[in-house]
Amino acid sequence: MRYFSALFLAGLLAGGPTARAQTAPAGPTTDSLNIRRIFDEALLRGQCYENLRYLTGTIGGRLSGSPQAQLAVEWGQRTMEKAGFDKVYLQEVMVPHWVRGPKERGEIIGNKGKSVPVAVCALGNSVGTSGKLRAGVVEVHSLDELKKLPDAAVKGKFVFFNRPFDDALIEPGQAYGAAGDQRRSGPAEAGRRGAVGALVRSLTSARDDNPHTGTTRYETGVAQVPGAALSTLAADRLSLLLKADPSLKFELEMGCLMLPDEKSYNVVGEIRGSKFPQEIITVGGHLDSWDLAQGAHDDGTGVTQSMEALRLLRAAGLKPERTVRAVLFMNEENGTRGGNEYARLAQVNRETHLAAIESDGGGFTPRGFAVQGNPEAQRKIAAWGPLLRPYHAADIVPGHSGTDIEPLEAAVHPKALIGYDCDSQRYFDLHHTSADTFDKVNKRELELGAGSMAALIYLLAKYSL
């Protein structure tokens, strides 16, 4: 009874004179019914959960350049062809090929030689240690704090970046953004100052022994030193022991290395628009993942939801008026070359892109959508809120859209860049860790997200912006 009342109310709201003027000159009752058809298909006959099971369980982690990444490309192409999209094709892109090597080792060593093993993992793109690397440690909480230290305090030591998440922030993504510079730039800044390596507190508020990997970036002309992530418990322990014994040593062993670039691909499937085929709506996620686990929430959920969104439109009998593309981007994690190549080709081909949607925040319960940098587009999309409210996807807010679709802004100037927004409170417990596995994904939450994305695509394709 509650569901019927909510749907009925949504129809009434969408049918009022103000909503009719905002949403466009077509029957809002029809839109309500069509969106319900999308969700019926998603919840009763959805395929993205089983697709995710195969991607994570059979292929697993798929860092760009790896054999698993190539298997994922073939799987993505095969899955979209099987779904019957009008066109499925590959976009070639050269990607970095970094390998982690044997399991990393880290130990805190006191002045009497007593050692304490701690949980560590190499940061993506890091150089290795060429055997065991032992040195003293200097702790800092920001890049600015490092800059203020005298050379003698840094040279020949590990720089330990120990800035935690700001747990006062309601949105964990904001805390991730605020703390992320120490991972991205910490090893480069440590090398610039003569340090032998960098140790970085994992980017999470969780207190556990799961170190979080992620990309670090070196600079031309600056010494490349190893960069490793410490679990939050390991970081707390190192900080505590340093206070008791500032002369302690840390020993790190990592066998990672960068190999020559490899050929890979974005995978693209599209349904051609029935009235305005030259206008394109992109929906996508990134096909690559880190190698510590299965890449389930990051970003297997986004990949399978994007493909499913197009399938839902077809299965519900809704032919989009504008062309809709599902794009499985390659190399978001340690290079973003797939997103850059997609944008470059869109510019070379003089394509008209109406909007792009990205799902790269996990497969949790829907909230709505974040619209990046365009208040007018946000206002127009928010006017569809009554149609999305019964499905808990009506929060249309300013915010980050997605790393892989952002290059489209400069290349082809779409009217909207949109990020699928779901409940992210648990996301950074799993993000870039060995815990990002299929069993952490809830089937119904995943399907609701796919339905939400398909519903927004349906409205964009019908009414434009």
XYZ file of C-alpha atoms in Angstrom:
465
model
C 0.000 0.000 0.000
C 2.873 2.383 0.771
C 4.428 1.699 -2.623
C 1.177 2.314 -4.516
C 0.631 5.568 -2.666
C 4.144 6.775 -3.459
C 3.808 5.925 -7.136
C 0.369 7.508 -7.327
C 1.657 10.653 -5.628
C 4.603 10.805 -8.028
C 2.202 10.692 -10.937
C 0.120 13.498 -9.493
C 3.184 15.622 -8.787
C 4.595 15.023 -12.237
C 1.231 15.883 -13.738
C 0.882 19.316 -12.104
C 1.156 22.426 -14.264
C 4.572 23.437 -12.927
C 6.086 19.987 -13.417
C 4.533 19.720 -16.888
C 6.233 22.916 -17.953
C 9.574 21.820 -16.537
C 9.724 18.279 -17.827
C 8.548 18.913 -21.415
C 5.420 18.626 -23.539
C 4.657 14.947 -23.040
C 2.475 12.951 -20.714
C 4.064 12.576 -17.290
C 1.733 9.677 -16.528
C 3.299 7.843 -19.457
C 6.742 8.614 -18.060
C 5.787 7.255 -14.649
C 4.548 4.041 -16.195
C 7.591 3.680 -18.444
C 9.968 4.179 -15.545
C 8.042 1.593 -13.565
C 8.528 -0.811 -16.489
C 12.264 -0.183 -16.295
C 12.355 -1.000 -12.592
C 10.150 -4.071 -13.004
C 12.639 -5.410 -15.520
C 15.596 -4.528 -13.291
C 14.184 -6.056 -10.114
C 12.447 -9.093 -11.577
C 14.685 -10.043 -14.509
C 17.880 -8.064 -13.955
C 21.151 -9.418 -15.333
C 23.802 -7.131 -13.861
C 24.299 -9.178 -10.674
C 25.073 -12.372 -12.594
C 27.260 -10.409 -14.997
C 29.145 -9.064 -11.986
C 29.478 -12.575 -10.561
C 31.229 -13.699 -13.758
C 33.439 -10.608 -14.067
C 34.677 -10.795 -10.489
C 34.684 -14.540 -9.941
C 35.922 -15.862 -13.268
C 38.158 -12.972 -14.363
C 38.928 -11.283 -11.043
C 41.234 -8.294 -10.567
C 42.064 -6.688 -13.912
C 44.715 -4.024 -13.708
C 45.350 -2.409 -17.081
C 47.940 -4.216 -19.182
C 47.314 -7.550 -17.448
C 45.988 -10.733 -19.084
C 42.888 -10.373 -16.893
C 42.216 -6.914 -18.326
C 42.251 -8.387 -21.829
C 39.850 -11.136 -20.742
C 37.575 -8.427 -19.348
C 37.617 -6.592 -22.689
C 36.588 -9.768 -24.507
C 33.895 -10.453 -21.914
C 32.499 -6.929 -22.180
C 32.304 -7.090 -25.964
C 30.696 -10.521 -25.872
C 28.157 -9.513 -23.215
C 26.988 -6.427 -25.104
C 26.756 -8.332 -28.378
C 24.641 -10.952 -26.642
C 22.381 -8.170 -25.298
C 21.588 -7.195 -28.886
C 22.820 -3.610 -28.931
C 22.779 -1.946 -32.343
C 26.549 -1.593 -32.440
C 29.413 -2.945 -30.331
C 33.033 -2.019 -30.977
C 36.454 -1.471 -29.418
C 38.544 1.687 -29.117
C 42.258 0.922 -29.040
C 44.322 2.629 -26.343
C 47.849 2.103 -25.074
C 47.916 1.670 -21.297
C 50.565 1.405 -18.570
C 51.508 -2.072 -17.393
C 52.559 -2.057 -13.756
C 52.982 -5.305 -11.842
C 52.982 -5.683 -8.064
C 55.301 -8.668 -7.830
C 55.618 -10.847 -4.691
C 53.665 -9.887 -1.574
C 55.128 -6.814 0.055
C 56.731 -6.908 3.512
C 57.022 -4.188 6.118
C 58.528 -4.238 9.626
C 59.061 -1.711 12.389
C 62.467 -2.330 13.982
C 63.330 -0.947 17.420
C 66.737 0.095 18.693
C 67.281 -3.344 20.243
C 66.516 -5.124 16.979
C 63.023 -6.232 17.946
C 60.766 -6.208 14.886
C 57.011 -5.750 14.509
C 55.517 -6.879 11.163
C 52.868 -4.497 9.776
C 50.389 -4.661 6.899
C 51.635 -2.818 3.814
C 51.053 -2.789 0.073
C 52.743 -0.992 -2.792
C 51.095 2.093 -4.214
C 50.213 1.745 -7.870
C 52.993 2.727 -10.305
C 55.569 2.684 -7.493
C 59.108 1.533 -8.076
C 60.364 -1.411 -6.060
C 62.930 -1.503 -3.271
C 65.538 -3.728 -4.991
C 65.654 -6.006 -1.984
C 65.225 -4.949 1.636
C 65.270 -1.224 2.312
C 65.875 -0.175 5.927
C 65.928 3.434 7.151
C 64.758 5.788 9.858
C 61.329 7.416 9.762
C 60.106 10.996 9.952
C 56.367 11.507 10.477
C 54.405 14.346 8.860
C 50.713 15.074 8.462
C 50.714 17.053 5.220
C 52.810 17.930 2.199
C 53.199 21.447 3.619
C 54.609 20.038 6.851
C 57.195 18.116 4.833
C 58.225 21.278 2.992
C 58.940 23.038 6.301
C 61.316 20.339 7.574
C 65.076 20.898 7.222
C 66.877 18.658 4.749
C 68.751 16.866 7.524
C 65.442 15.677 9.038
C 64.384 14.015 5.780
C 67.429 12.863 3.842
C 68.023 9.118 3.928
C 64.758 8.381 5.763
C 61.256 7.201 5.042
C 58.714 10.015 5.073
C 55.614 8.765 6.893
C 52.482 10.646 5.772
C 49.955 10.113 8.552
C 47.022 12.404 7.870
C 43.771 10.537 8.692
C 40.328 10.927 7.161
C 38.354 13.848 8.536
C 35.516 11.869 10.098
C 33.537 15.046 10.805
C 32.707 15.224 7.089
C 29.359 13.604 6.315
C 30.354 12.516 2.809
C 33.347 10.127 2.904
C 34.282 11.173 -0.625
C 35.158 14.626 0.671
C 37.476 13.107 3.259
C 39.052 10.961 0.542
C 39.661 13.999 -1.628
C 41.169 15.960 1.244
C 43.560 13.195 2.288
C 44.428 11.930 -1.187
C 47.281 14.296 -2.026
C 49.630 12.435 0.322
C 49.147 9.240 -1.667
C 49.216 10.810 -5.120
C 52.168 13.144 -4.537
C 53.782 11.935 -1.314
C 56.450 9.657 -2.821
C 57.417 12.294 -5.407
C 57.748 14.958 -2.709
C 59.717 12.579 -0.498
C 62.103 11.819 -3.370
C 62.512 15.528 -4.053
C 63.749 16.015 -0.481
C 66.247 13.139 -0.531
C 64.152 10.554 1.324
C 64.594 6.863 0.491
C 60.853 6.110 0.395
C 57.360 7.118 1.458
C 54.912 5.383 3.802
C 51.312 6.581 3.453
C 48.389 6.038 5.798
C 45.587 4.237 3.933
C 42.784 6.484 2.711
C 39.926 5.244 4.877
C 38.271 5.870 8.209
C 38.108 2.114 8.892
C 40.419 0.841 11.601
C 41.682 -2.474 10.270
C 44.683 -4.190 8.731
C 43.651 -3.856 5.076
C 46.119 -1.528 3.343
C 44.609 0.510 0.510
C 46.519 0.810 -2.737
C 45.987 3.559 -5.336
C 48.013 5.523 -7.834
C 51.049 7.575 -7.010
C 52.605 9.943 -9.525
C 56.261 10.651 -10.124
C 57.698 13.788 -11.689
C 60.282 14.086 -14.428
C 63.669 14.965 -13.003
C 62.754 13.964 -9.450
C 64.173 10.841 -7.810
C 61.667 7.981 -7.879
C 61.489 6.357 -4.453
C 59.229 3.491 -3.333
C 55.771 4.351 -2.058
C 53.796 2.006 0.192
C 50.448 2.201 1.946
C 50.169 1.222 5.591
C 46.917 -0.098 6.993
C 45.330 2.313 9.462
C 46.220 0.029 12.376
C 49.807 -0.190 11.134
C 49.961 3.604 10.797
C 48.645 4.067 14.334
C 51.206 1.593 15.639
C 54.113 3.208 13.809
C 53.107 6.662 15.036
C 52.859 5.450 18.637
C 56.221 3.661 18.528
C 57.903 6.666 16.904
C 56.859 8.823 19.823
C 58.476 6.358 22.200
C 61.574 5.803 20.036
C 62.276 8.445 17.343
C 65.371 6.485 16.267
C 63.489 3.337 15.227
C 63.888 1.956 11.728
C 61.430 0.707 9.134
C 62.227 -2.110 6.718
C 60.322 -2.383 3.437
C 60.535 -4.962 0.677
C 58.597 -4.572 -2.598
C 59.213 -6.237 -5.959
C 56.931 -4.061 -8.111
C 58.018 -2.643 -11.452
C 56.708 -0.846 -14.517
C 56.774 -2.748 -17.818
C 56.344 -1.287 -21.328
C 52.904 -0.027 -22.286
C 50.380 -2.575 -23.557
C 47.652 -2.325 -26.169
C 44.165 -2.427 -24.668
C 40.663 -1.156 -25.421
C 37.600 0.718 -24.317
C 34.521 -1.392 -25.028
C 31.572 0.526 -26.497
C 28.008 -0.612 -27.123
C 25.250 1.654 -28.390
C 21.565 1.877 -29.174
C 20.942 4.276 -32.027
C 18.500 7.089 -31.372
C 15.156 6.908 -33.157
C 14.753 10.670 -33.751
C 18.052 12.415 -32.994
C 20.757 9.794 -33.569
C 23.470 12.451 -33.871
C 22.985 13.432 -30.207
C 24.795 11.055 -27.828
C 24.277 10.130 -24.191
C 27.179 8.194 -22.659
C 26.883 5.989 -19.595
C 29.897 4.130 -18.269
C 32.198 2.746 -15.627
C 35.806 1.584 -15.687
C 36.640 -1.958 -16.651
C 40.071 -2.077 -15.043
C 40.527 -2.600 -11.312
C 43.298 -2.926 -8.780
C 44.878 -6.321 -8.368
C 44.452 -6.933 -4.643
C 40.937 -8.369 -5.003
C 38.110 -8.751 -7.538
C 37.281 -5.100 -8.221
C 33.622 -5.598 -7.309
C 32.450 -2.199 -6.044
C 35.353 -0.479 -7.834
C 34.205 -0.640 -10.494
C 32.592 -3.907 -11.511
C 29.275 -2.557 -10.275
C 29.547 0.540 -12.471
C 30.474 -1.519 -15.525
C 27.597 -3.963 -15.148
C 25.086 -1.220 -14.273
C 26.041 0.741 -17.394
C 25.525 -2.220 -19.701
C 22.349 -3.122 -17.847
C 20.927 0.390 -18.249
C 20.882 -0.039 -22.030
C 19.507 -3.550 -21.784
C 16.709 -2.342 -19.513
C 15.598 0.229 -22.068
C 15.415 -2.430 -24.766
C 13.720 -4.994 -22.556
C 11.112 -2.444 -21.463
C 10.351 -1.674 -25.111
C 11.593 1.915 -24.834
C 13.457 3.029 -27.939
C 15.523 6.080 -26.937
C 15.109 9.124 -29.144
C 18.813 9.941 -28.837
C 21.757 7.577 -29.229
C 22.835 5.950 -25.966
C 26.292 4.458 -25.461
C 27.561 2.188 -22.731
C 31.329 2.606 -22.400
C 33.579 0.303 -20.403
C 36.604 2.535 -19.909
C 40.071 1.045 -19.596
C 42.815 2.342 -17.271
C 40.955 4.652 -14.916
C 42.913 3.442 -11.920
C 46.503 4.201 -12.883
C 46.428 6.429 -15.922
C 42.911 7.500 -17.132
C 44.014 6.859 -20.693
C 40.719 5.228 -21.702
C 38.652 8.256 -20.739
C 41.083 10.604 -22.454
C 41.025 8.522 -25.632
C 37.229 8.359 -25.683
C 37.088 12.159 -25.447
C 39.787 12.594 -28.103
C 37.928 10.393 -30.568
C 34.664 12.200 -29.827
C 36.374 15.465 -30.725
C 38.065 14.067 -33.847
C 34.749 12.646 -35.046
C 32.946 15.933 -34.286
C 30.373 14.168 -32.179
C 27.581 15.965 -30.355
C 27.366 14.778 -26.759
C 24.272 15.771 -24.845
C 25.279 14.239 -21.504
C 27.488 11.642 -19.869
C 26.801 9.584 -16.740
C 29.392 7.655 -14.756
C 28.955 5.045 -12.022
C 32.161 4.773 -10.002
C 31.142 5.059 -6.377
C 30.138 1.493 -5.624
C 26.937 -0.459 -6.089
C 25.142 0.652 -2.949
C 21.571 1.963 -2.429
C 20.678 4.793 -4.836
C 20.405 8.383 -3.678
C 20.273 10.296 -6.931
C 22.783 12.035 -9.159
C 25.537 14.650 -8.891
C 25.748 17.220 -11.686
C 29.163 18.750 -12.232
C 29.610 22.438 -12.910
C 26.333 23.260 -14.672
C 23.607 24.818 -12.471
C 21.142 25.064 -15.364
C 21.487 21.364 -16.191
C 21.153 20.524 -12.508
C 17.910 22.540 -12.307
C 16.432 20.805 -15.342
C 17.354 17.328 -14.120
C 16.068 18.113 -10.626
C 12.674 18.884 -12.184
C 12.391 15.143 -12.891
C 12.731 14.411 -9.186
C 9.057 13.441 -8.687
C 9.477 10.692 -11.274
C 12.592 9.330 -9.553
C 11.447 9.792 -5.946
C 9.530 6.482 -5.637
C 12.854 4.750 -6.329
C 14.868 6.862 -3.841
C 16.962 8.406 -6.642
C 15.644 11.984 -6.555
C 18.559 13.799 -4.857
C 19.995 15.923 -7.676
C 22.905 17.910 -6.272
C 26.093 19.657 -7.425
C 29.092 17.353 -7.258
C 31.769 15.286 -8.939
C 30.663 13.386 -12.041
C 33.422 10.899 -12.803
C 37.077 10.684 -13.763
C 36.499 8.987 -17.118
C 33.834 11.372 -18.414
C 35.476 14.617 -17.272
C 37.730 14.851 -20.381
C 34.563 15.241 -22.492
C 34.052 18.711 -21.002
C 36.986 20.261 -22.859
C 36.661 18.017 -25.922
C 32.995 18.264 -26.902
C 31.257 20.392 -24.221
C 28.299 18.196 -23.220
C 25.417 19.963 -21.510
C 25.759 17.784 -18.413
C 28.350 15.579 -16.727
C 26.563 13.409 -14.182
C 27.731 11.035 -11.478
C 25.482 8.264 -10.186
C 25.221 8.869 -6.442
C 24.642 6.045 -3.980
C 25.077 5.617 -0.227
C 28.851 5.812 0.097
C 29.318 5.403 3.859
C 30.828 1.900 3.507
C 32.618 2.434 0.196
C 36.008 3.490 1.538
C 36.119 0.511 3.887
C 36.563 -1.611 0.741
C 38.048 0.788 -1.807
C 41.365 -0.386 -3.310
C 41.719 -3.269 -0.823
C 41.714 -7.054 -0.759
C 38.158 -6.846 0.657
C 36.571 -5.528 -2.565
C 34.917 -8.811 -3.493
C 31.612 -9.954 -4.989
C 30.132 -11.025 -1.665
C 30.159 -7.371 -0.521
C 27.630 -6.405 -3.229
C 23.907 -6.588 -2.525
C 21.885 -7.796 -5.507
C 18.871 -5.572 -4.932
C 20.936 -2.435 -4.333
C 22.860 -3.099 -7.546
C 19.665 -3.576 -9.563
C 18.059 -0.442 -8.133
C 21.106 1.515 -9.236
C 20.912 0.143 -12.775
C 17.214 1.025 -12.885
C 17.922 4.558 -11.668
C 20.536 5.102 -14.361
C 18.232 3.710 -17.060
C 15.389 5.961 -15.877
C 17.553 9.068 -16.115
C 18.787 8.030 -19.561
C 15.171 7.550 -20.665
C 14.327 11.116 -19.578
C 17.463 12.643 -21.085
C 16.907 10.820 -24.370
C 13.285 11.978 -24.526
C 13.508 15.576 -23.352
C 17.153 16.616 -23.872
C 18.410 19.505 -21.732
